[in-house]
Amino acid sequence: MTTVPTTKLQKVLADAGLGSRRALEKWIQAGRVKIDGETASLGDRVSSHQAISVDGREVVHGEVTAPRILIMNKALGTEVSRKSATGRKTVFSELPNLQTGRWISVGRLDVGTTGLLLFTNHGELAHKLMHPSTNIDREYAVRVRSLIDDETRETMLRGVVLDGVTCRFTDIQYFDGRGSNHWYHVCLMEGRNREVRRLFESQQILVSRLKRVRFGPFVLRNFIPAGRVFEIHADEVNAVCKMLDMPLRARSHTRERSDGKVRSSLLPYPNLDLPNWYSEDF
């Protein structure tokens, strides 16, 4: 008897560029997804012969979206949501239109945090970039009102229990400052809700400004103004997919500069094979 190969429903939907796994799970729970006309359930698997629909629209099974990645320099006061309940400007209003699928934010930044925010049109890629198992760190520039003493620094590196979960920085480096304004760069492996601010607050230190400057190999370059987006070159998208063990191939949607060079927003990173043309001279 021949066994028909099946795939997790969330993966099929994510590969079609419909959203992140977490968002798609909510769609399934809400009854928006059907398999062969029947309402789907979490944990369902599907074969290539079955019909899948979301909100009544057919999903082409097996059609893998060519991955794209955008970097935004998120502006202060903007929300990482598709619609704002308070009338604030949202980051999605600044993104280019897609012919199919939708842009997915790789994690979130709160309204008061600025800096690097990633978007992709590929749900499985978004899932991989966010998942703790990939060991991708995040780096933030933090402005505080006073210098951090050695004891406080060691406490935040060792870990602080917040809501039953141990949170910690993997690195804390003094960057610059004068008077009552001092900048530090901190790194951590996960981006839980307000984790950077809460770690500092646990030590009675108020964060006056917070900006994400790096997400794994992605770095926020000076050529990306606040509120604007920059698309990663296809060669670099492919390099990131290879680093994550994802057999995906990107198609170029970027333009070269007038001097023929390609701008990059990547840095050397473990297991990342940068393109031959890569240069940090921008």
PDB file of C-alpha atoms in Angstrom:
ATOM      1  CA  MET A   1       0.000   0.000   0.000  1.00  0.00           C
ATOM      2  CA  THR A   2       1.436   3.363  -1.044  1.00  0.00           C
ATOM      3  CA  THR A   3       1.490   6.104   1.589  1.00  0.00           C
ATOM      4  CA  VAL A   4       0.508   9.532   0.307  1.00  0.00           C
ATOM      5  CA  PRO A   5       3.019  12.123   1.557  1.00  0.00           C
ATOM      6  CA  THR A   6       1.519  14.886   3.671  1.00  0.00           C
ATOM      7  CA  THR A   7       2.680  18.254   4.980  1.00  0.00           C
ATOM      8  CA  LYS A   8       1.650  20.279   8.010  1.00  0.00           C
ATOM      9  CA  LEU A   9      -1.140  22.661   7.073  1.00  0.00           C
ATOM     10  CA  GLN A  10       0.638  25.654   8.646  1.00  0.00           C
ATOM     11  CA  LYS A  11       3.743  24.998   6.533  1.00  0.00           C
ATOM     12  CA  VAL A  12       1.735  24.886   3.290  1.00  0.00           C
ATOM     13  CA  LEU A  13       0.093  28.203   4.147  1.00  0.00           C
ATOM     14  CA  ALA A  14       3.394  29.754   5.254  1.00  0.00           C
ATOM     15  CA  ASP A  15       5.162  28.627   2.072  1.00  0.00           C
ATOM     16  CA  ALA A  16       2.405  30.357   0.114  1.00  0.00           C
ATOM     17  CA  GLY A  17       3.379  33.596   1.860  1.00  0.00           C
ATOM     18  CA  LEU A  18       0.110  34.010   3.769  1.00  0.00           C
ATOM     19  CA  GLY A  19       1.609  34.732   7.183  1.00  0.00           C
ATOM     20  CA  SER A  20       3.788  33.537  10.027  1.00  0.00           C
ATOM     21  CA  ARG A  21       3.086  30.182  11.639  1.00  0.00           C
ATOM     22  CA  ARG A  22       1.759  31.860  14.783  1.00  0.00           C
ATOM     23  CA  ALA A  23      -0.686  34.002  12.808  1.00  0.00           C
ATOM     24  CA  LEU A  24      -1.773  31.040  10.686  1.00  0.00           C
ATOM     25  CA  GLU A  25      -2.479  28.953  13.778  1.00  0.00           C
ATOM     26  CA  LYS A  26      -4.876  31.688  14.911  1.00  0.00           C
ATOM     27  CA  TRP A  27      -6.555  31.629  11.489  1.00  0.00           C
ATOM     28  CA  ILE A  28      -7.064  27.868  11.774  1.00  0.00           C
ATOM     29  CA  GLN A  29      -8.455  28.190  15.307  1.00  0.00           C
ATOM     30  CA  ALA A  30     -10.826  30.911  14.093  1.00  0.00           C
ATOM     31  CA  GLY A  31     -12.225  28.561  11.431  1.00  0.00           C
ATOM     32  CA  ARG A  32     -10.959  30.598   8.478  1.00  0.00           C
ATOM     33  CA  VAL A  33      -9.162  27.649   6.833  1.00  0.00           C
ATOM     34  CA  LYS A  34     -10.866  24.713   5.127  1.00  0.00           C
ATOM     35  CA  ILE A  35      -9.580  21.429   3.685  1.00  0.00           C
ATOM     36  CA  ASP A  36     -11.786  19.862   1.007  1.00  0.00           C
ATOM     37  CA  GLY A  37     -14.616  22.102   2.182  1.00  0.00           C
ATOM     38  CA  GLU A  38     -14.336  21.071   5.842  1.00  0.00           C
ATOM     39  CA  THR A  39     -13.137  23.413   8.584  1.00  0.00           C
ATOM     40  CA  ALA A  40      -9.506  22.629   9.402  1.00  0.00           C
ATOM     41  CA  SER A  41      -8.098  21.976  12.867  1.00  0.00           C
ATOM     42  CA  LEU A  42      -4.686  22.597  14.402  1.00  0.00           C
ATOM     43  CA  GLY A  43      -2.414  19.649  13.696  1.00  0.00           C
ATOM     44  CA  ASP A  44      -4.027  18.765  10.354  1.00  0.00           C
ATOM     45  CA  ARG A  45      -1.765  17.547   7.566  1.00  0.00           C
ATOM     46  CA  VAL A  46      -2.585  17.769   3.875  1.00  0.00           C
ATOM     47  CA  SER A  47      -1.570  16.039   0.674  1.00  0.00           C
ATOM     48  CA  SER A  48      -1.078  17.682  -2.698  1.00  0.00           C
ATOM     49  CA  HIS A  49      -4.425  16.250  -3.836  1.00  0.00           C
ATOM     50  CA  GLN A  50      -6.478  18.118  -1.232  1.00  0.00           C
ATOM     51  CA  ALA A  51      -8.113  21.512  -1.745  1.00  0.00           C
ATOM     52  CA  ILE A  52      -7.213  24.251   0.738  1.00  0.00           C
ATOM     53  CA  SER A  53      -8.970  27.588   1.088  1.00  0.00           C
ATOM     54  CA  VAL A  54      -8.658  30.610   3.370  1.00  0.00           C
ATOM     55  CA  ASP A  55     -11.737  32.810   3.755  1.00  0.00           C
ATOM     56  CA  GLY A  56     -13.155  31.064   0.695  1.00  0.00           C
ATOM     57  CA  ARG A  57     -10.128  31.721  -1.507  1.00  0.00           C
ATOM     58  CA  GLU A  58      -8.191  28.772  -2.896  1.00  0.00           C
ATOM     59  CA  VAL A  59      -4.578  28.285  -1.840  1.00  0.00           C
ATOM     60  CA  VAL A  60      -2.323  26.691  -4.444  1.00  0.00           C
ATOM     61  CA  HIS A  61      -0.728  23.708  -2.702  1.00  0.00           C
ATOM     62  CA  GLY A  62       2.988  23.334  -3.322  1.00  0.00           C
ATOM     63  CA  GLU A  63       3.505  26.839  -4.698  1.00  0.00           C
ATOM     64  CA  VAL A  64       6.508  28.163  -2.779  1.00  0.00           C
ATOM     65  CA  THR A  65       6.848  31.930  -2.635  1.00  0.00           C
ATOM     66  CA  ALA A  66      10.216  33.298  -3.763  1.00  0.00           C
ATOM     67  CA  PRO A  67      11.516  34.886  -0.546  1.00  0.00           C
ATOM     68  CA  ARG A  68      12.070  38.614  -0.165  1.00  0.00           C
ATOM     69  CA  ILE A  69      13.393  40.506   2.862  1.00  0.00           C
ATOM     70  CA  LEU A  70      12.973  44.172   3.726  1.00  0.00           C
ATOM     71  CA  ILE A  71      14.751  46.190   6.403  1.00  0.00           C
ATOM     72  CA  MET A  72      12.885  49.140   7.868  1.00  0.00           C
ATOM     73  CA  ASN A  73      14.341  51.883  10.024  1.00  0.00           C
ATOM     74  CA  LYS A  74      11.247  52.105  12.216  1.00  0.00           C
ATOM     75  CA  ALA A  75      10.317  55.642  13.204  1.00  0.00           C
ATOM     76  CA  LEU A  76       9.326  56.687  16.709  1.00  0.00           C
ATOM     77  CA  GLY A  77       5.594  56.483  17.394  1.00  0.00           C
ATOM     78  CA  THR A  78       4.671  53.988  14.671  1.00  0.00           C
ATOM     79  CA  GLU A  79       2.871  50.724  15.448  1.00  0.00           C
ATOM     80  CA  VAL A  80       3.848  47.256  14.246  1.00  0.00           C
ATOM     81  CA  SER A  81       0.288  46.332  13.283  1.00  0.00           C
ATOM     82  CA  ARG A  82      -1.792  46.259  10.121  1.00  0.00           C
ATOM     83  CA  LYS A  83      -4.477  48.513  11.624  1.00  0.00           C
ATOM     84  CA  SER A  84      -4.070  50.865  14.559  1.00  0.00           C
ATOM     85  CA  ALA A  85      -6.778  50.955  17.211  1.00  0.00           C
ATOM     86  CA  THR A  86      -5.555  54.403  18.277  1.00  0.00           C
ATOM     87  CA  GLY A  87      -5.171  56.010  14.856  1.00  0.00           C
ATOM     88  CA  ARG A  88      -1.382  55.886  14.900  1.00  0.00           C
ATOM     89  CA  LYS A  89       0.604  55.398  11.727  1.00  0.00           C
ATOM     90  CA  THR A  90       1.500  51.737  11.149  1.00  0.00           C
ATOM     91  CA  VAL A  91       4.690  50.334   9.660  1.00  0.00           C
ATOM     92  CA  PHE A  92       2.775  48.329   7.050  1.00  0.00           C
ATOM     93  CA  SER A  93       1.577  51.524   5.350  1.00  0.00           C
ATOM     94  CA  GLU A  94       5.183  52.176   4.277  1.00  0.00           C
ATOM     95  CA  LEU A  95       5.782  48.802   2.584  1.00  0.00           C
ATOM     96  CA  PRO A  96       5.714  48.167  -1.189  1.00  0.00           C
ATOM     97  CA  ASN A  97       2.722  46.353  -2.638  1.00  0.00           C
ATOM     98  CA  LEU A  98       2.877  42.614  -3.318  1.00  0.00           C
ATOM     99  CA  GLN A  99       1.123  40.950  -6.249  1.00  0.00           C
ATOM    100  CA  THR A 100       0.501  37.848  -4.131  1.00  0.00           C
ATOM    101  CA  GLY A 101       0.816  37.064  -0.421  1.00  0.00           C
ATOM    102  CA  ARG A 102       1.516  39.624   2.276  1.00  0.00           C
ATOM    103  CA  TRP A 103       4.401  41.152   4.220  1.00  0.00           C
ATOM    104  CA  ILE A 104       5.108  39.549   7.590  1.00  0.00           C
ATOM    105  CA  SER A 105       6.993  41.341  10.347  1.00  0.00           C
ATOM    106  CA  VAL A 106       9.828  39.332  11.888  1.00  0.00           C
ATOM    107  CA  GLY A 107       9.001  40.072  15.503  1.00  0.00           C
ATOM    108  CA  ARG A 108       7.847  43.426  16.805  1.00  0.00           C
ATOM    109  CA  LEU A 109       9.085  46.710  18.246  1.00  0.00           C
ATOM    110  CA  ASP A 110       6.913  48.733  20.605  1.00  0.00           C
ATOM    111  CA  VAL A 111       5.696  52.241  19.778  1.00  0.00           C
ATOM    112  CA  GLY A 112       8.525  53.888  21.717  1.00  0.00           C
ATOM    113  CA  THR A 113      11.310  51.807  20.146  1.00  0.00           C
ATOM    114  CA  THR A 114      12.976  52.721  16.855  1.00  0.00           C
ATOM    115  CA  GLY A 115      15.396  51.051  14.473  1.00  0.00           C
ATOM    116  CA  LEU A 116      15.786  47.821  12.575  1.00  0.00           C
ATOM    117  CA  LEU A 117      12.634  45.880  11.762  1.00  0.00           C
ATOM    118  CA  LEU A 118      12.609  42.992   9.281  1.00  0.00           C
ATOM    119  CA  PHE A 119       9.794  41.989   6.943  1.00  0.00           C
ATOM    120  CA  THR A 120       9.500  39.001   4.634  1.00  0.00           C
ATOM    121  CA  ASN A 121       6.843  37.664   2.274  1.00  0.00           C
ATOM    122  CA  HIS A 122       7.638  34.067   3.304  1.00  0.00           C
ATOM    123  CA  GLY A 123       5.993  32.684   6.439  1.00  0.00           C
ATOM    124  CA  GLU A 124       8.406  29.804   7.006  1.00  0.00           C
ATOM    125  CA  LEU A 125      11.386  32.154   6.676  1.00  0.00           C
ATOM    126  CA  ALA A 126       9.816  34.510   9.239  1.00  0.00           C
ATOM    127  CA  HIS A 127       9.309  31.553  11.582  1.00  0.00           C
ATOM    128  CA  LYS A 128      12.936  30.449  11.241  1.00  0.00           C
ATOM    129  CA  LEU A 129      14.304  33.940  11.841  1.00  0.00           C
ATOM    130  CA  MET A 130      12.241  34.327  15.025  1.00  0.00           C
ATOM    131  CA  HIS A 131      12.643  30.823  16.472  1.00  0.00           C
ATOM    132  CA  PRO A 132      15.067  30.516  19.442  1.00  0.00           C
ATOM    133  CA  SER A 133      16.595  27.325  17.989  1.00  0.00           C
ATOM    134  CA  THR A 134      18.329  29.327  15.245  1.00  0.00           C
ATOM    135  CA  ASN A 135      20.397  31.212  17.873  1.00  0.00           C
ATOM    136  CA  ILE A 136      20.054  34.584  16.166  1.00  0.00           C
ATOM    137  CA  ASP A 137      20.861  37.457  18.518  1.00  0.00           C
ATOM    138  CA  ARG A 138      19.514  41.010  18.596  1.00  0.00           C
ATOM    139  CA  GLU A 139      21.504  44.150  19.395  1.00  0.00           C
ATOM    140  CA  TYR A 140      20.055  47.370  20.789  1.00  0.00           C
ATOM    141  CA  ALA A 141      21.424  50.846  21.452  1.00  0.00           C
ATOM    142  CA  VAL A 142      20.129  51.965  24.856  1.00  0.00           C
ATOM    143  CA  ARG A 143      20.285  55.447  26.383  1.00  0.00           C
ATOM    144  CA  VAL A 144      20.131  55.686  30.167  1.00  0.00           C
ATOM    145  CA  ARG A 145      20.640  58.541  32.638  1.00  0.00           C
ATOM    146  CA  SER A 146      23.540  57.095  34.611  1.00  0.00           C
ATOM    147  CA  LEU A 147      26.525  54.797  34.284  1.00  0.00           C
ATOM    148  CA  ILE A 148      25.994  51.093  34.996  1.00  0.00           C
ATOM    149  CA  ASP A 149      28.187  49.731  37.781  1.00  0.00           C
ATOM    150  CA  ASP A 150      29.910  46.342  37.573  1.00  0.00           C
ATOM    151  CA  GLU A 151      27.503  44.631  39.975  1.00  0.00           C
ATOM    152  CA  THR A 152      24.441  45.707  37.986  1.00  0.00           C
ATOM    153  CA  ARG A 153      26.093  44.700  34.736  1.00  0.00           C
ATOM    154  CA  GLU A 154      26.877  41.216  36.059  1.00  0.00           C
ATOM    155  CA  THR A 155      23.312  40.821  37.357  1.00  0.00           C
ATOM    156  CA  MET A 156      21.821  41.549  33.930  1.00  0.00           C
ATOM    157  CA  LEU A 157      24.321  39.213  32.252  1.00  0.00           C
ATOM    158  CA  ARG A 158      23.626  36.444  34.766  1.00  0.00           C
ATOM    159  CA  GLY A 159      19.873  36.762  34.417  1.00  0.00           C
ATOM    160  CA  VAL A 160      16.805  38.231  36.102  1.00  0.00           C
ATOM    161  CA  VAL A 161      13.504  36.376  36.565  1.00  0.00           C
ATOM    162  CA  LEU A 162      10.676  38.343  34.946  1.00  0.00           C
ATOM    163  CA  ASP A 163       7.168  36.840  35.091  1.00  0.00           C
ATOM    164  CA  GLY A 164       8.646  33.425  35.838  1.00  0.00           C
ATOM    165  CA  VAL A 165      11.110  33.493  32.926  1.00  0.00           C
ATOM    166  CA  THR A 166      14.850  34.129  33.278  1.00  0.00           C
ATOM    167  CA  CYS A 167      15.853  36.990  30.982  1.00  0.00           C
ATOM    168  CA  ARG A 168      19.431  38.067  30.384  1.00  0.00           C
ATOM    169  CA  PHE A 169      21.720  40.009  28.122  1.00  0.00           C
ATOM    170  CA  THR A 170      24.509  38.091  26.403  1.00  0.00           C
ATOM    171  CA  ASP A 171      26.655  41.221  26.139  1.00  0.00           C
ATOM    172  CA  ILE A 172      26.687  44.775  27.510  1.00  0.00           C
ATOM    173  CA  GLN A 173      29.144  47.334  26.115  1.00  0.00           C
ATOM    174  CA  TYR A 174      29.522  51.018  26.936  1.00  0.00           C
ATOM    175  CA  PHE A 175      29.282  53.017  23.722  1.00  0.00           C
ATOM    176  CA  ASP A 176      29.295  56.768  24.353  1.00  0.00           C
ATOM    177  CA  GLY A 177      27.921  59.507  26.552  1.00  0.00           C
ATOM    178  CA  ARG A 178      28.335  62.660  28.538  1.00  0.00           C
ATOM    179  CA  GLY A 179      26.530  64.338  31.409  1.00  0.00           C
ATOM    180  CA  SER A 180      23.314  62.476  32.211  1.00  0.00           C
ATOM    181  CA  ASN A 181      23.068  60.688  28.843  1.00  0.00           C
ATOM    182  CA  HIS A 182      24.950  57.422  28.430  1.00  0.00           C
ATOM    183  CA  TRP A 183      24.629  54.964  25.541  1.00  0.00           C
ATOM    184  CA  TYR A 184      25.139  51.215  25.875  1.00  0.00           C
ATOM    185  CA  HIS A 185      24.870  48.443  23.308  1.00  0.00           C
ATOM    186  CA  VAL A 186      23.242  45.266  24.637  1.00  0.00           C
ATOM    187  CA  CYS A 187      22.648  41.887  22.988  1.00  0.00           C
ATOM    188  CA  LEU A 188      20.087  39.200  23.764  1.00  0.00           C
ATOM    189  CA  MET A 189      18.928  36.004  22.097  1.00  0.00           C
ATOM    190  CA  GLU A 190      15.161  36.497  22.197  1.00  0.00           C
ATOM    191  CA  GLY A 191      12.948  39.518  21.803  1.00  0.00           C
ATOM    192  CA  ARG A 192      10.207  39.043  24.384  1.00  0.00           C
ATOM    193  CA  ASN A 193       7.773  41.892  24.977  1.00  0.00           C
ATOM    194  CA  ARG A 194       9.660  44.949  26.309  1.00  0.00           C
ATOM    195  CA  GLU A 195      12.469  42.655  27.489  1.00  0.00           C
ATOM    196  CA  VAL A 196      15.271  45.219  27.166  1.00  0.00           C
ATOM    197  CA  ARG A 197      13.348  47.913  29.028  1.00  0.00           C
ATOM    198  CA  ARG A 198      12.170  45.502  31.728  1.00  0.00           C
ATOM    199  CA  LEU A 199      15.666  44.169  32.372  1.00  0.00           C
ATOM    200  CA  PHE A 200      16.920  47.698  32.978  1.00  0.00           C
ATOM    201  CA  GLU A 201      13.830  48.575  35.035  1.00  0.00           C
ATOM    202  CA  SER A 202      14.488  45.535  37.263  1.00  0.00           C
ATOM    203  CA  GLN A 203      17.693  47.332  38.280  1.00  0.00           C
ATOM    204  CA  GLN A 204      15.878  50.675  38.800  1.00  0.00           C
ATOM    205  CA  ILE A 205      17.361  52.091  35.588  1.00  0.00           C
ATOM    206  CA  LEU A 206      15.048  54.029  33.285  1.00  0.00           C
ATOM    207  CA  VAL A 207      15.607  53.684  29.528  1.00  0.00           C
ATOM    208  CA  SER A 208      15.156  57.074  27.850  1.00  0.00           C
ATOM    209  CA  ARG A 209      15.775  55.878  24.274  1.00  0.00           C
ATOM    210  CA  LEU A 210      15.861  52.444  22.679  1.00  0.00           C
ATOM    211  CA  LYS A 211      16.870  51.564  19.124  1.00  0.00           C
ATOM    212  CA  ARG A 212      17.456  48.159  17.566  1.00  0.00           C
ATOM    213  CA  VAL A 213      20.602  48.294  15.443  1.00  0.00           C
ATOM    214  CA  ARG A 214      21.124  44.642  14.478  1.00  0.00           C
ATOM    215  CA  PHE A 215      19.165  41.404  14.070  1.00  0.00           C
ATOM    216  CA  GLY A 216      21.618  38.528  13.559  1.00  0.00           C
ATOM    217  CA  PRO A 217      23.551  39.349  10.361  1.00  0.00           C
ATOM    218  CA  PHE A 218      21.197  42.226   9.434  1.00  0.00           C
ATOM    219  CA  VAL A 219      22.498  45.648  10.442  1.00  0.00           C
ATOM    220  CA  LEU A 220      20.853  49.060  10.243  1.00  0.00           C
ATOM    221  CA  ARG A 221      22.909  51.150   7.809  1.00  0.00           C
ATOM    222  CA  ASN A 222      23.035  54.943   7.789  1.00  0.00           C
ATOM    223  CA  PHE A 223      21.634  55.070   4.245  1.00  0.00           C
ATOM    224  CA  ILE A 224      18.171  53.971   5.478  1.00  0.00           C
ATOM    225  CA  PRO A 225      16.323  57.081   6.782  1.00  0.00           C
ATOM    226  CA  ALA A 226      13.800  56.827   9.623  1.00  0.00           C
ATOM    227  CA  GLY A 227      10.510  55.398   8.401  1.00  0.00           C
ATOM    228  CA  ARG A 228      11.940  54.072   5.135  1.00  0.00           C
ATOM    229  CA  VAL A 229      12.608  50.532   3.889  1.00  0.00           C
ATOM    230  CA  PHE A 230      15.455  48.892   1.996  1.00  0.00           C
ATOM    231  CA  GLU A 231      15.196  45.577   0.146  1.00  0.00           C
ATOM    232  CA  ILE A 232      17.929  43.008   0.685  1.00  0.00           C
ATOM    233  CA  HIS A 233      19.648  41.834  -2.512  1.00  0.00           C
ATOM    234  CA  ALA A 234      18.534  38.393  -3.748  1.00  0.00           C
ATOM    235  CA  ASP A 235      22.070  36.989  -3.360  1.00  0.00           C
ATOM    236  CA  GLU A 236      22.016  37.941   0.316  1.00  0.00           C
ATOM    237  CA  VAL A 237      18.510  36.541   0.819  1.00  0.00           C
ATOM    238  CA  ASN A 238      19.779  33.256  -0.618  1.00  0.00           C
ATOM    239  CA  ALA A 239      22.788  33.369   1.726  1.00  0.00           C
ATOM    240  CA  VAL A 240      20.503  33.844   4.740  1.00  0.00           C
ATOM    241  CA  CYS A 241      18.218  31.002   3.597  1.00  0.00           C
ATOM    242  CA  LYS A 242      21.256  28.740   3.239  1.00  0.00           C
ATOM    243  CA  MET A 243      22.405  29.722   6.743  1.00  0.00           C
ATOM    244  CA  LEU A 244      18.980  28.647   8.028  1.00  0.00           C
ATOM    245  CA  ASP A 245      19.044  25.367   6.027  1.00  0.00           C
ATOM    246  CA  MET A 246      16.116  26.473   3.881  1.00  0.00           C
ATOM    247  CA  PRO A 247      16.124  25.348   0.207  1.00  0.00           C
ATOM    248  CA  LEU A 248      14.691  28.593  -1.153  1.00  0.00           C
ATOM    249  CA  ARG A 249      15.737  30.776  -4.069  1.00  0.00           C
ATOM    250  CA  ALA A 250      15.094  34.510  -4.241  1.00  0.00           C
ATOM    251  CA  ARG A 251      14.538  36.596  -7.357  1.00  0.00           C
ATOM    252  CA  SER A 252      16.089  40.022  -7.690  1.00  0.00           C
ATOM    253  CA  HIS A 253      13.854  43.025  -6.982  1.00  0.00           C
ATOM    254  CA  THR A 254      16.653  45.465  -6.120  1.00  0.00           C
ATOM    255  CA  ARG A 255      18.477  48.076  -8.174  1.00  0.00           C
ATOM    256  CA  GLU A 256      22.183  48.729  -8.271  1.00  0.00           C
ATOM    257  CA  ARG A 257      23.592  52.147  -7.474  1.00  0.00           C
ATOM    258  CA  SER A 258      24.678  54.435 -10.291  1.00  0.00           C
ATOM    259  CA  ASP A 259      28.292  53.331  -9.726  1.00  0.00           C
ATOM    260  CA  GLY A 260      27.297  49.688 -10.279  1.00  0.00           C
ATOM    261  CA  LYS A 261      27.830  48.660  -6.663  1.00  0.00           C
ATOM    262  CA  VAL A 262      25.252  46.873  -4.528  1.00  0.00           C
ATOM    263  CA  ARG A 263      24.397  48.204  -1.092  1.00  0.00           C
ATOM    264  CA  SER A 264      24.407  45.590   1.637  1.00  0.00           C
ATOM    265  CA  SER A 265      22.781  45.478   5.065  1.00  0.00           C
ATOM    266  CA  LEU A 266      24.519  42.289   6.174  1.00  0.00           C
ATOM    267  CA  LEU A 267      27.519  41.722   8.412  1.00  0.00           C
ATOM    268  CA  PRO A 268      29.750  38.639   8.631  1.00  0.00           C
ATOM    269  CA  TYR A 269      27.967  36.105  10.855  1.00  0.00           C
ATOM    270  CA  PRO A 270      28.472  32.444  11.890  1.00  0.00           C
ATOM    271  CA  ASN A 271      27.572  29.984   9.077  1.00  0.00           C
ATOM    272  CA  LEU A 272      26.728  32.834   6.685  1.00  0.00           C
ATOM    273  CA  ASP A 273      28.426  32.684   3.273  1.00  0.00           C
ATOM    274  CA  LEU A 274      28.345  36.250   1.994  1.00  0.00           C
ATOM    275  CA  PRO A 275      28.202  36.870  -1.796  1.00  0.00           C
ATOM    276  CA  ASN A 276      31.477  37.353  -3.674  1.00  0.00           C
ATOM    277  CA  TRP A 277      30.626  40.988  -4.377  1.00  0.00           C
ATOM    278  CA  TYR A 278      30.071  41.772  -0.684  1.00  0.00           C
ATOM    279  CA  SER A 279      31.855  44.802   0.737  1.00  0.00           C
ATOM    280  CA  GLU A 280      31.355  46.911   3.864  1.00  0.00           C
ATOM    281  CA  ASP A 281      32.410  49.997   1.899  1.00  0.00           C
ATOM    282  CA  PHE A 282      29.109  51.828   1.464  1.00  0.00           C
TER     283      PHE A 282
END
